[in-house]
Amino acid sequence: MNMPKLKTLYPRGRHFVIGVPFVWLFVFFVLPFAIVLKISFAEADVAIPPYTEITSYVDQQFQVILNLGNYFMLADDALYISAYLGSLKMAFISTLLCLLIGYPMAYAIARASKEAQTVFLLLIMMPTWTAILIRVYAWMGILSNNGLINSLLMGIGITSEPIQLLNTNLAVYIGIVYSYLPFMVLPLFANLVKHDQSLLEAAADLGSSTINSFWKITVPLSKNGIIAGCMLVFIPAVGEFVIPELLGGPETLMIGKVLWQEFFNNRDWPVASALAVVMLLILMVPIILFNRIQAKELEGKI
């Protein structure tokens, strides 16, 4: 009896549900990015805030002055290029390590009983309940010259003096893998737990070995989980600042540290904003590739 009224309310509710995420993205992503983009075209100035305005209205003339020198400087200065390459290298190696460590963990959890799965997932998530700063500080104590690892190595006679672990790239890799490993394990587990075990049983009946079935059935079926986990690790690892700052040394050059120095030490906000814009554009590449892969798979299923 109230069908016309329900039909008028349904589109409104649908538009509200769809509109909320777009409003969220606009307020917390598009708007901040627009502000950073605007600052990247300004010039450094001794003022508060420390940059010039790119727009002016004088004598009934509205002018927009875009300073492209910040972007040209990024291409000419070897420091910034090395920072980008160093960040991409560390993020790639860290993501690969997380995949090599996280895949067996996720596979074992997916094959465990329901009760054991809950316990294992809780153990995976529990470290994330503590602030990352506290966890990284804990690793500083573990990796220091008088820390747990060096004390153990000297105690069992492997080394006679402490090994330099802290303030090295190795310490940064350890910190990133430790911090982001749960973001690799959880998507992989969510994918592996849904696999049809009858496929493996059928392969075994046809004479396929366990290793052959794993590589030809399990791994291809878990491709979406691998891609999702790698993106969840790689993207934030590129812009990581806390871990390289606390665990890394002078040779550790990542874009997050350079951004911090430009913003707070040099107070060159335009150059720092240009660094952030270029970093975001670089990170858009894997996101676009992931979306294309997902779109092709959806087209194949239709």
PDB file of C-alpha atoms in Angstrom:
ATOM      1  CA  MET A   1       0.000   0.000   0.000  1.00  0.00           C
ATOM      2  CA  ASN A   2       2.919   2.349   0.645  1.00  0.00           C
ATOM      3  CA  MET A   3       4.947   1.202  -2.378  1.00  0.00           C
ATOM      4  CA  PRO A   4       5.243   4.672  -3.991  1.00  0.00           C
ATOM      5  CA  LYS A   5       6.599   6.075  -0.755  1.00  0.00           C
ATOM      6  CA  LEU A   6       9.092   3.236  -0.435  1.00  0.00           C
ATOM      7  CA  LYS A   7      10.234   3.809  -4.021  1.00  0.00           C
ATOM      8  CA  THR A   8      10.931   7.472  -3.295  1.00  0.00           C
ATOM      9  CA  LEU A   9      12.850   6.625  -0.116  1.00  0.00           C
ATOM     10  CA  TYR A  10      14.946   3.885  -1.736  1.00  0.00           C
ATOM     11  CA  PRO A  11      16.937   6.138  -4.106  1.00  0.00           C
ATOM     12  CA  ARG A  12      17.610   8.575  -1.280  1.00  0.00           C
ATOM     13  CA  GLY A  13      18.965   5.823   0.934  1.00  0.00           C
ATOM     14  CA  ARG A  14      21.057   4.431  -1.899  1.00  0.00           C
ATOM     15  CA  HIS A  15      22.509   7.865  -2.689  1.00  0.00           C
ATOM     16  CA  PHE A  16      23.308   8.394   0.991  1.00  0.00           C
ATOM     17  CA  VAL A  17      25.128   5.053   1.289  1.00  0.00           C
ATOM     18  CA  ILE A  18      27.113   5.723  -1.884  1.00  0.00           C
ATOM     19  CA  GLY A  19      27.735   9.380  -1.029  1.00  0.00           C
ATOM     20  CA  VAL A  20      29.264   8.866   2.421  1.00  0.00           C
ATOM     21  CA  PRO A  21      32.467   7.162   1.136  1.00  0.00           C
ATOM     22  CA  PHE A  22      32.874   9.852  -1.525  1.00  0.00           C
ATOM     23  CA  VAL A  23      32.519  12.606   1.063  1.00  0.00           C
ATOM     24  CA  TRP A  24      35.054  10.812   3.271  1.00  0.00           C
ATOM     25  CA  LEU A  25      37.543  10.558   0.381  1.00  0.00           C
ATOM     26  CA  PHE A  26      37.012  14.201  -0.533  1.00  0.00           C
ATOM     27  CA  VAL A  27      37.550  15.513   2.997  1.00  0.00           C
ATOM     28  CA  PHE A  28      40.465  13.289   3.991  1.00  0.00           C
ATOM     29  CA  PHE A  29      42.202  12.669   0.643  1.00  0.00           C
ATOM     30  CA  VAL A  30      41.236  15.009  -2.195  1.00  0.00           C
ATOM     31  CA  LEU A  31      41.158  18.196  -0.117  1.00  0.00           C
ATOM     32  CA  PRO A  32      44.506  17.584   1.688  1.00  0.00           C
ATOM     33  CA  PHE A  33      46.096  16.549  -1.602  1.00  0.00           C
ATOM     34  CA  ALA A  34      44.828  19.737  -3.248  1.00  0.00           C
ATOM     35  CA  ILE A  35      46.396  21.816  -0.461  1.00  0.00           C
ATOM     36  CA  VAL A  36      49.735  19.985  -0.788  1.00  0.00           C
ATOM     37  CA  LEU A  37      49.585  20.347  -4.578  1.00  0.00           C
ATOM     38  CA  LYS A  38      49.007  24.082  -4.244  1.00  0.00           C
ATOM     39  CA  ILE A  39      51.977  24.481  -1.870  1.00  0.00           C
ATOM     40  CA  SER A  40      54.196  22.520  -4.286  1.00  0.00           C
ATOM     41  CA  PHE A  41      53.769  25.288  -6.879  1.00  0.00           C
ATOM     42  CA  ALA A  42      54.679  28.047  -4.405  1.00  0.00           C
ATOM     43  CA  GLU A  43      58.060  29.469  -3.424  1.00  0.00           C
ATOM     44  CA  ALA A  44      59.744  29.225  -0.041  1.00  0.00           C
ATOM     45  CA  ASP A  45      59.417  32.383   2.028  1.00  0.00           C
ATOM     46  CA  VAL A  46      60.396  33.643   5.470  1.00  0.00           C
ATOM     47  CA  ALA A  47      56.855  33.891   6.756  1.00  0.00           C
ATOM     48  CA  ILE A  48      54.125  31.961   8.502  1.00  0.00           C
ATOM     49  CA  PRO A  49      53.297  29.721   6.697  1.00  0.00           C
ATOM     50  CA  PRO A  50      56.732  29.622   4.996  1.00  0.00           C
ATOM     51  CA  TYR A  51      55.620  29.860   1.358  1.00  0.00           C
ATOM     52  CA  THR A  52      54.231  32.440  -1.041  1.00  0.00           C
ATOM     53  CA  GLU A  53      50.698  32.516  -2.389  1.00  0.00           C
ATOM     54  CA  ILE A  54      50.231  31.301  -5.944  1.00  0.00           C
ATOM     55  CA  THR A  55      47.168  33.489  -6.538  1.00  0.00           C
ATOM     56  CA  SER A  56      46.766  37.247  -6.386  1.00  0.00           C
ATOM     57  CA  TYR A  57      44.069  39.794  -7.172  1.00  0.00           C
ATOM     58  CA  VAL A  58      45.419  43.238  -8.000  1.00  0.00           C
ATOM     59  CA  ASP A  59      43.776  45.998 -10.029  1.00  0.00           C
ATOM     60  CA  GLN A  60      40.837  43.784 -10.905  1.00  0.00           C
ATOM     61  CA  GLN A  61      43.195  41.150 -12.304  1.00  0.00           C
ATOM     62  CA  PHE A  62      43.265  37.620 -10.964  1.00  0.00           C
ATOM     63  CA  GLN A  63      46.666  36.010 -11.464  1.00  0.00           C
ATOM     64  CA  VAL A  64      47.894  32.470 -10.871  1.00  0.00           C
ATOM     65  CA  ILE A  65      51.670  32.041 -10.673  1.00  0.00           C
ATOM     66  CA  LEU A  66      52.883  28.443 -10.741  1.00  0.00           C
ATOM     67  CA  ASN A  67      56.473  27.774  -9.735  1.00  0.00           C
ATOM     68  CA  LEU A  68      57.688  24.638 -11.522  1.00  0.00           C
ATOM     69  CA  GLY A  69      61.203  25.010 -10.137  1.00  0.00           C
ATOM     70  CA  ASN A  70      60.456  22.671  -7.216  1.00  0.00           C
ATOM     71  CA  TYR A  71      59.745  19.786  -9.576  1.00  0.00           C
ATOM     72  CA  PHE A  72      62.730  20.581 -11.817  1.00  0.00           C
ATOM     73  CA  MET A  73      64.957  20.573  -8.742  1.00  0.00           C
ATOM     74  CA  LEU A  74      63.755  17.066  -7.797  1.00  0.00           C
ATOM     75  CA  ALA A  75      64.838  15.805 -11.216  1.00  0.00           C
ATOM     76  CA  ASP A  76      68.227  17.546 -11.061  1.00  0.00           C
ATOM     77  CA  ASP A  77      69.231  16.767  -7.469  1.00  0.00           C
ATOM     78  CA  ALA A  78      70.747  13.308  -7.009  1.00  0.00           C
ATOM     79  CA  LEU A  79      69.713  13.282  -3.331  1.00  0.00           C
ATOM     80  CA  TYR A  80      66.007  13.190  -4.099  1.00  0.00           C
ATOM     81  CA  ILE A  81      66.406  10.630  -6.881  1.00  0.00           C
ATOM     82  CA  SER A  82      68.437   8.414  -4.542  1.00  0.00           C
ATOM     83  CA  ALA A  83      65.763   8.813  -1.859  1.00  0.00           C
ATOM     84  CA  TYR A  84      63.015   7.674  -4.233  1.00  0.00           C
ATOM     85  CA  LEU A  85      65.054   4.739  -5.505  1.00  0.00           C
ATOM     86  CA  GLY A  86      66.083   3.785  -1.977  1.00  0.00           C
ATOM     87  CA  SER A  87      62.478   3.852  -0.779  1.00  0.00           C
ATOM     88  CA  LEU A  88      61.266   1.733  -3.695  1.00  0.00           C
ATOM     89  CA  LYS A  89      64.108  -0.755  -3.185  1.00  0.00           C
ATOM     90  CA  MET A  90      63.500  -1.138   0.554  1.00  0.00           C
ATOM     91  CA  ALA A  91      59.746  -1.368   0.090  1.00  0.00           C
ATOM     92  CA  PHE A  92      60.115  -4.011  -2.645  1.00  0.00           C
ATOM     93  CA  ILE A  93      62.568  -6.172  -0.676  1.00  0.00           C
ATOM     94  CA  SER A  94      60.494  -5.806   2.512  1.00  0.00           C
ATOM     95  CA  THR A  95      57.335  -6.795   0.625  1.00  0.00           C
ATOM     96  CA  LEU A  96      59.089  -9.831  -0.839  1.00  0.00           C
ATOM     97  CA  LEU A  97      60.312 -10.881   2.611  1.00  0.00           C
ATOM     98  CA  CYS A  98      56.823 -10.426   4.068  1.00  0.00           C
ATOM     99  CA  LEU A  99      55.429 -12.617   1.281  1.00  0.00           C
ATOM    100  CA  LEU A 100      58.026 -15.356   1.807  1.00  0.00           C
ATOM    101  CA  ILE A 101      57.401 -15.370   5.557  1.00  0.00           C
ATOM    102  CA  GLY A 102      53.685 -14.619   5.555  1.00  0.00           C
ATOM    103  CA  TYR A 103      52.528 -17.129   2.924  1.00  0.00           C
ATOM    104  CA  PRO A 104      53.570 -20.250   4.886  1.00  0.00           C
ATOM    105  CA  MET A 105      52.060 -18.719   8.023  1.00  0.00           C
ATOM    106  CA  ALA A 106      48.751 -17.958   6.300  1.00  0.00           C
ATOM    107  CA  TYR A 107      48.711 -21.412   4.672  1.00  0.00           C
ATOM    108  CA  ALA A 108      49.273 -23.131   8.017  1.00  0.00           C
ATOM    109  CA  ILE A 109      46.546 -21.070   9.708  1.00  0.00           C
ATOM    110  CA  ALA A 110      44.092 -21.790   6.867  1.00  0.00           C
ATOM    111  CA  ARG A 111      44.691 -25.532   7.241  1.00  0.00           C
ATOM    112  CA  ALA A 112      44.295 -25.496  11.041  1.00  0.00           C
ATOM    113  CA  SER A 113      41.066 -26.203  12.898  1.00  0.00           C
ATOM    114  CA  LYS A 114      38.520 -23.421  13.453  1.00  0.00           C
ATOM    115  CA  GLU A 115      39.459 -23.084  17.120  1.00  0.00           C
ATOM    116  CA  ALA A 116      43.175 -22.942  16.317  1.00  0.00           C
ATOM    117  CA  GLN A 117      42.572 -20.380  13.557  1.00  0.00           C
ATOM    118  CA  THR A 118      41.058 -17.974  16.066  1.00  0.00           C
ATOM    119  CA  VAL A 119      44.057 -18.335  18.378  1.00  0.00           C
ATOM    120  CA  PHE A 120      46.613 -17.937  15.582  1.00  0.00           C
ATOM    121  CA  LEU A 121      44.885 -14.881  14.129  1.00  0.00           C
ATOM    122  CA  LEU A 122      44.764 -13.345  17.588  1.00  0.00           C
ATOM    123  CA  LEU A 123      48.498 -13.908  17.964  1.00  0.00           C
ATOM    124  CA  ILE A 124      49.076 -12.273  14.568  1.00  0.00           C
ATOM    125  CA  MET A 125      46.995  -9.223  15.472  1.00  0.00           C
ATOM    126  CA  MET A 126      48.089  -8.711  19.070  1.00  0.00           C
ATOM    127  CA  PRO A 127      51.345  -6.834  18.249  1.00  0.00           C
ATOM    128  CA  THR A 128      49.352  -4.280  16.236  1.00  0.00           C
ATOM    129  CA  TRP A 129      47.439  -3.338  19.381  1.00  0.00           C
ATOM    130  CA  THR A 130      50.592  -1.628  20.636  1.00  0.00           C
ATOM    131  CA  ALA A 131      51.745   1.660  19.134  1.00  0.00           C
ATOM    132  CA  ILE A 132      54.332   1.208  16.397  1.00  0.00           C
ATOM    133  CA  LEU A 133      56.668   3.657  18.132  1.00  0.00           C
ATOM    134  CA  ILE A 134      56.841   1.426  21.219  1.00  0.00           C
ATOM    135  CA  ARG A 135      57.434  -1.677  19.113  1.00  0.00           C
ATOM    136  CA  VAL A 136      60.239  -0.013  17.165  1.00  0.00           C
ATOM    137  CA  TYR A 137      61.821   1.173  20.406  1.00  0.00           C
ATOM    138  CA  ALA A 138      61.752  -2.435  21.595  1.00  0.00           C
ATOM    139  CA  TRP A 139      63.666  -3.479  18.484  1.00  0.00           C
ATOM    140  CA  MET A 140      66.239  -0.793  19.217  1.00  0.00           C
ATOM    141  CA  GLY A 141      66.965  -2.581  22.493  1.00  0.00           C
ATOM    142  CA  ILE A 142      67.022  -6.002  20.834  1.00  0.00           C
ATOM    143  CA  LEU A 143      69.410  -4.947  18.041  1.00  0.00           C
ATOM    144  CA  SER A 144      71.755  -2.737  20.051  1.00  0.00           C
ATOM    145  CA  ASN A 145      75.346  -3.767  20.811  1.00  0.00           C
ATOM    146  CA  ASN A 146      74.365  -4.910  24.301  1.00  0.00           C
ATOM    147  CA  GLY A 147      70.952  -6.133  23.206  1.00  0.00           C
ATOM    148  CA  LEU A 148      69.397  -9.578  23.214  1.00  0.00           C
ATOM    149  CA  ILE A 149      70.769 -10.789  19.866  1.00  0.00           C
ATOM    150  CA  ASN A 150      74.373  -9.742  20.481  1.00  0.00           C
ATOM    151  CA  SER A 151      74.267 -11.080  24.037  1.00  0.00           C
ATOM    152  CA  LEU A 152      73.008 -14.427  22.727  1.00  0.00           C
ATOM    153  CA  LEU A 153      75.647 -14.605  19.966  1.00  0.00           C
ATOM    154  CA  MET A 154      78.485 -13.804  22.361  1.00  0.00           C
ATOM    155  CA  GLY A 155      77.036 -16.096  25.018  1.00  0.00           C
ATOM    156  CA  ILE A 156      77.126 -19.167  22.767  1.00  0.00           C
ATOM    157  CA  GLY A 157      80.553 -18.223  21.400  1.00  0.00           C
ATOM    158  CA  ILE A 158      79.645 -17.356  17.806  1.00  0.00           C
ATOM    159  CA  THR A 159      81.192 -13.885  18.099  1.00  0.00           C
ATOM    160  CA  SER A 160      83.674 -12.378  20.519  1.00  0.00           C
ATOM    161  CA  GLU A 161      82.434  -8.809  20.105  1.00  0.00           C
ATOM    162  CA  PRO A 162      79.089  -7.184  19.314  1.00  0.00           C
ATOM    163  CA  ILE A 163      77.922  -7.119  15.695  1.00  0.00           C
ATOM    164  CA  GLN A 164      76.662  -3.811  14.346  1.00  0.00           C
ATOM    165  CA  LEU A 165      72.963  -4.462  13.796  1.00  0.00           C
ATOM    166  CA  LEU A 166      71.328  -1.230  14.893  1.00  0.00           C
ATOM    167  CA  ASN A 167      71.531   1.795  12.581  1.00  0.00           C
ATOM    168  CA  THR A 168      71.892  -0.366   9.490  1.00  0.00           C
ATOM    169  CA  ASN A 169      69.680  -1.192   6.515  1.00  0.00           C
ATOM    170  CA  LEU A 170      69.286  -4.702   7.925  1.00  0.00           C
ATOM    171  CA  ALA A 171      67.635  -3.244  11.026  1.00  0.00           C
ATOM    172  CA  VAL A 172      65.245  -1.270   8.809  1.00  0.00           C
ATOM    173  CA  TYR A 173      64.271  -4.419   6.902  1.00  0.00           C
ATOM    174  CA  ILE A 174      63.663  -6.241  10.189  1.00  0.00           C
ATOM    175  CA  GLY A 175      61.532  -3.387  11.510  1.00  0.00           C
ATOM    176  CA  ILE A 176      59.423  -3.072   8.351  1.00  0.00           C
ATOM    177  CA  VAL A 177      58.864  -6.836   8.008  1.00  0.00           C
ATOM    178  CA  TYR A 178      57.940  -7.131  11.676  1.00  0.00           C
ATOM    179  CA  SER A 179      55.543  -4.159  11.542  1.00  0.00           C
ATOM    180  CA  TYR A 180      53.780  -4.990   8.262  1.00  0.00           C
ATOM    181  CA  LEU A 181      53.747  -8.794   8.349  1.00  0.00           C
ATOM    182  CA  PRO A 182      50.142  -8.942   9.682  1.00  0.00           C
ATOM    183  CA  PHE A 183      48.975  -6.926   6.647  1.00  0.00           C
ATOM    184  CA  MET A 184      50.381  -9.681   4.440  1.00  0.00           C
ATOM    185  CA  VAL A 185      49.126 -12.639   6.452  1.00  0.00           C
ATOM    186  CA  LEU A 186      45.503 -11.537   6.845  1.00  0.00           C
ATOM    187  CA  PRO A 187      44.621 -11.085   3.123  1.00  0.00           C
ATOM    188  CA  LEU A 188      46.413 -14.332   2.288  1.00  0.00           C
ATOM    189  CA  PHE A 189      44.523 -16.196   5.008  1.00  0.00           C
ATOM    190  CA  ALA A 190      41.191 -14.748   3.854  1.00  0.00           C
ATOM    191  CA  ASN A 191      41.936 -16.080   0.369  1.00  0.00           C
ATOM    192  CA  LEU A 192      43.440 -19.466   1.290  1.00  0.00           C
ATOM    193  CA  VAL A 193      40.695 -20.403   3.733  1.00  0.00           C
ATOM    194  CA  LYS A 194      38.110 -20.284   0.909  1.00  0.00           C
ATOM    195  CA  HIS A 195      39.925 -22.744  -1.394  1.00  0.00           C
ATOM    196  CA  ASP A 196      38.098 -25.890  -2.390  1.00  0.00           C
ATOM    197  CA  GLN A 197      40.109 -28.805  -0.969  1.00  0.00           C
ATOM    198  CA  SER A 198      38.467 -31.217  -3.392  1.00  0.00           C
ATOM    199  CA  LEU A 199      40.687 -29.773  -6.142  1.00  0.00           C
ATOM    200  CA  LEU A 200      43.795 -30.941  -4.299  1.00  0.00           C
ATOM    201  CA  GLU A 201      42.201 -34.339  -3.658  1.00  0.00           C
ATOM    202  CA  ALA A 202      41.377 -34.702  -7.346  1.00  0.00           C
ATOM    203  CA  ALA A 203      44.940 -33.758  -8.297  1.00  0.00           C
ATOM    204  CA  ALA A 204      46.302 -36.339  -5.855  1.00  0.00           C
ATOM    205  CA  ASP A 205      44.016 -39.012  -7.345  1.00  0.00           C
ATOM    206  CA  LEU A 206      45.425 -38.184 -10.783  1.00  0.00           C
ATOM    207  CA  GLY A 207      48.978 -38.730  -9.527  1.00  0.00           C
ATOM    208  CA  SER A 208      50.056 -35.156  -8.844  1.00  0.00           C
ATOM    209  CA  SER A 209      52.549 -34.686  -6.027  1.00  0.00           C
ATOM    210  CA  THR A 210      51.864 -32.365  -3.115  1.00  0.00           C
ATOM    211  CA  ILE A 211      54.433 -29.807  -4.258  1.00  0.00           C
ATOM    212  CA  ASN A 212      53.166 -29.897  -7.846  1.00  0.00           C
ATOM    213  CA  SER A 213      49.569 -29.416  -6.681  1.00  0.00           C
ATOM    214  CA  PHE A 214      50.645 -26.518  -4.478  1.00  0.00           C
ATOM    215  CA  TRP A 215      52.351 -24.646  -7.323  1.00  0.00           C
ATOM    216  CA  LYS A 216      49.727 -25.392  -9.976  1.00  0.00           C
ATOM    217  CA  ILE A 217      46.540 -25.106  -7.899  1.00  0.00           C
ATOM    218  CA  THR A 218      47.014 -23.341  -4.560  1.00  0.00           C
ATOM    219  CA  VAL A 219      49.355 -20.558  -5.668  1.00  0.00           C
ATOM    220  CA  PRO A 220      47.352 -19.517  -8.779  1.00  0.00           C
ATOM    221  CA  LEU A 221      44.110 -19.519  -6.793  1.00  0.00           C
ATOM    222  CA  SER A 222      45.692 -17.300  -4.128  1.00  0.00           C
ATOM    223  CA  LYS A 223      46.845 -14.658  -6.646  1.00  0.00           C
ATOM    224  CA  ASN A 224      44.321 -12.065  -5.452  1.00  0.00           C
ATOM    225  CA  GLY A 225      45.405 -12.526  -1.838  1.00  0.00           C
ATOM    226  CA  ILE A 226      49.065 -12.169  -2.839  1.00  0.00           C
ATOM    227  CA  ILE A 227      48.406  -8.965  -4.764  1.00  0.00           C
ATOM    228  CA  ALA A 228      46.293  -7.473  -1.976  1.00  0.00           C
ATOM    229  CA  GLY A 229      48.857  -8.327   0.701  1.00  0.00           C
ATOM    230  CA  CYS A 230      51.755  -6.976  -1.357  1.00  0.00           C
ATOM    231  CA  MET A 231      49.947  -3.690  -1.917  1.00  0.00           C
ATOM    232  CA  LEU A 232      49.070  -3.333   1.764  1.00  0.00           C
ATOM    233  CA  VAL A 233      52.763  -3.717   2.600  1.00  0.00           C
ATOM    234  CA  PHE A 234      54.465  -1.976  -0.327  1.00  0.00           C
ATOM    235  CA  ILE A 235      52.464   1.271  -0.400  1.00  0.00           C
ATOM    236  CA  PRO A 236      52.936   2.331   3.252  1.00  0.00           C
ATOM    237  CA  ALA A 237      56.514   1.000   3.315  1.00  0.00           C
ATOM    238  CA  VAL A 238      57.542   3.443   0.567  1.00  0.00           C
ATOM    239  CA  GLY A 239      56.691   6.445   2.731  1.00  0.00           C
ATOM    240  CA  GLU A 240      57.796   4.925   6.048  1.00  0.00           C
ATOM    241  CA  PHE A 241      59.503   7.410   8.379  1.00  0.00           C
ATOM    242  CA  VAL A 242      59.508   6.087  11.958  1.00  0.00           C
ATOM    243  CA  ILE A 243      61.340   2.821  11.283  1.00  0.00           C
ATOM    244  CA  PRO A 244      64.168   4.275   9.128  1.00  0.00           C
ATOM    245  CA  GLU A 245      64.603   7.173  11.553  1.00  0.00           C
ATOM    246  CA  LEU A 246      64.939   4.979  14.655  1.00  0.00           C
ATOM    247  CA  LEU A 247      66.554   1.828  13.269  1.00  0.00           C
ATOM    248  CA  GLY A 248      68.394   3.125  10.205  1.00  0.00           C
ATOM    249  CA  GLY A 249      71.768   4.785   9.909  1.00  0.00           C
ATOM    250  CA  PRO A 250      73.306   7.568   7.825  1.00  0.00           C
ATOM    251  CA  GLU A 251      73.297   5.348   4.732  1.00  0.00           C
ATOM    252  CA  THR A 252      69.552   4.728   5.054  1.00  0.00           C
ATOM    253  CA  LEU A 253      68.025   7.173   2.600  1.00  0.00           C
ATOM    254  CA  MET A 254      64.247   6.994   2.248  1.00  0.00           C
ATOM    255  CA  ILE A 255      61.785   9.564   1.038  1.00  0.00           C
ATOM    256  CA  GLY A 256      60.020   9.730   4.418  1.00  0.00           C
ATOM    257  CA  LYS A 257      63.190  10.985   6.127  1.00  0.00           C
ATOM    258  CA  VAL A 258      63.823  13.506   3.356  1.00  0.00           C
ATOM    259  CA  LEU A 259      60.256  14.797   3.645  1.00  0.00           C
ATOM    260  CA  TRP A 260      60.703  15.284   7.386  1.00  0.00           C
ATOM    261  CA  GLN A 261      63.954  17.166   6.901  1.00  0.00           C
ATOM    262  CA  GLU A 262      62.500  19.452   4.253  1.00  0.00           C
ATOM    263  CA  PHE A 263      59.374  20.220   6.272  1.00  0.00           C
ATOM    264  CA  PHE A 264      60.812  20.669   9.761  1.00  0.00           C
ATOM    265  CA  ASN A 265      64.581  21.167   9.452  1.00  0.00           C
ATOM    266  CA  ASN A 266      64.869  23.186   6.255  1.00  0.00           C
ATOM    267  CA  ARG A 267      61.316  24.564   6.460  1.00  0.00           C
ATOM    268  CA  ASP A 268      61.090  24.329   2.686  1.00  0.00           C
ATOM    269  CA  TRP A 269      57.440  23.415   2.422  1.00  0.00           C
ATOM    270  CA  PRO A 270      57.147  23.824  -1.373  1.00  0.00           C
ATOM    271  CA  VAL A 271      59.955  21.325  -2.076  1.00  0.00           C
ATOM    272  CA  ALA A 272      58.586  18.938   0.554  1.00  0.00           C
ATOM    273  CA  SER A 273      55.120  19.192  -1.002  1.00  0.00           C
ATOM    274  CA  ALA A 274      56.559  18.477  -4.452  1.00  0.00           C
ATOM    275  CA  LEU A 275      58.282  15.408  -2.972  1.00  0.00           C
ATOM    276  CA  ALA A 276      54.971  14.217  -1.531  1.00  0.00           C
ATOM    277  CA  VAL A 277      53.081  14.776  -4.793  1.00  0.00           C
ATOM    278  CA  VAL A 278      55.637  12.830  -6.836  1.00  0.00           C
ATOM    279  CA  MET A 279      55.629  10.019  -4.263  1.00  0.00           C
ATOM    280  CA  LEU A 280      51.842   9.795  -4.468  1.00  0.00           C
ATOM    281  CA  LEU A 281      51.958   9.685  -8.265  1.00  0.00           C
ATOM    282  CA  ILE A 282      54.491   6.847  -8.092  1.00  0.00           C
ATOM    283  CA  LEU A 283      52.247   4.907  -5.702  1.00  0.00           C
ATOM    284  CA  MET A 284      49.312   5.350  -8.059  1.00  0.00           C
ATOM    285  CA  VAL A 285      51.016   3.017 -10.561  1.00  0.00           C
ATOM    286  CA  PRO A 286      50.556  -0.241  -8.567  1.00  0.00           C
ATOM    287  CA  ILE A 287      47.037   0.828  -7.600  1.00  0.00           C
ATOM    288  CA  ILE A 288      46.057   1.330 -11.239  1.00  0.00           C
ATOM    289  CA  LEU A 289      47.635  -1.999 -12.213  1.00  0.00           C
ATOM    290  CA  PHE A 290      45.754  -3.765  -9.419  1.00  0.00           C
ATOM    291  CA  ASN A 291      42.447  -2.231 -10.533  1.00  0.00           C
ATOM    292  CA  ARG A 292      43.074  -3.327 -14.124  1.00  0.00           C
ATOM    293  CA  ILE A 293      43.816  -6.887 -13.024  1.00  0.00           C
ATOM    294  CA  GLN A 294      40.649  -6.947 -10.942  1.00  0.00           C
ATOM    295  CA  ALA A 295      38.585  -5.557 -13.841  1.00  0.00           C
ATOM    296  CA  LYS A 296      39.927  -8.202 -16.247  1.00  0.00           C
ATOM    297  CA  GLU A 297      39.101 -10.980 -13.790  1.00  0.00           C
ATOM    298  CA  LEU A 298      35.572  -9.657 -13.323  1.00  0.00           C
ATOM    299  CA  GLU A 299      35.105  -9.496 -17.104  1.00  0.00           C
ATOM    300  CA  GLY A 300      36.267 -13.103 -17.373  1.00  0.00           C
ATOM    301  CA  LYS A 301      33.707 -14.252 -14.785  1.00  0.00           C
ATOM    302  CA  ILE A 302      30.778 -12.507 -16.459  1.00  0.00           C
TER     303      ILE A 302
END
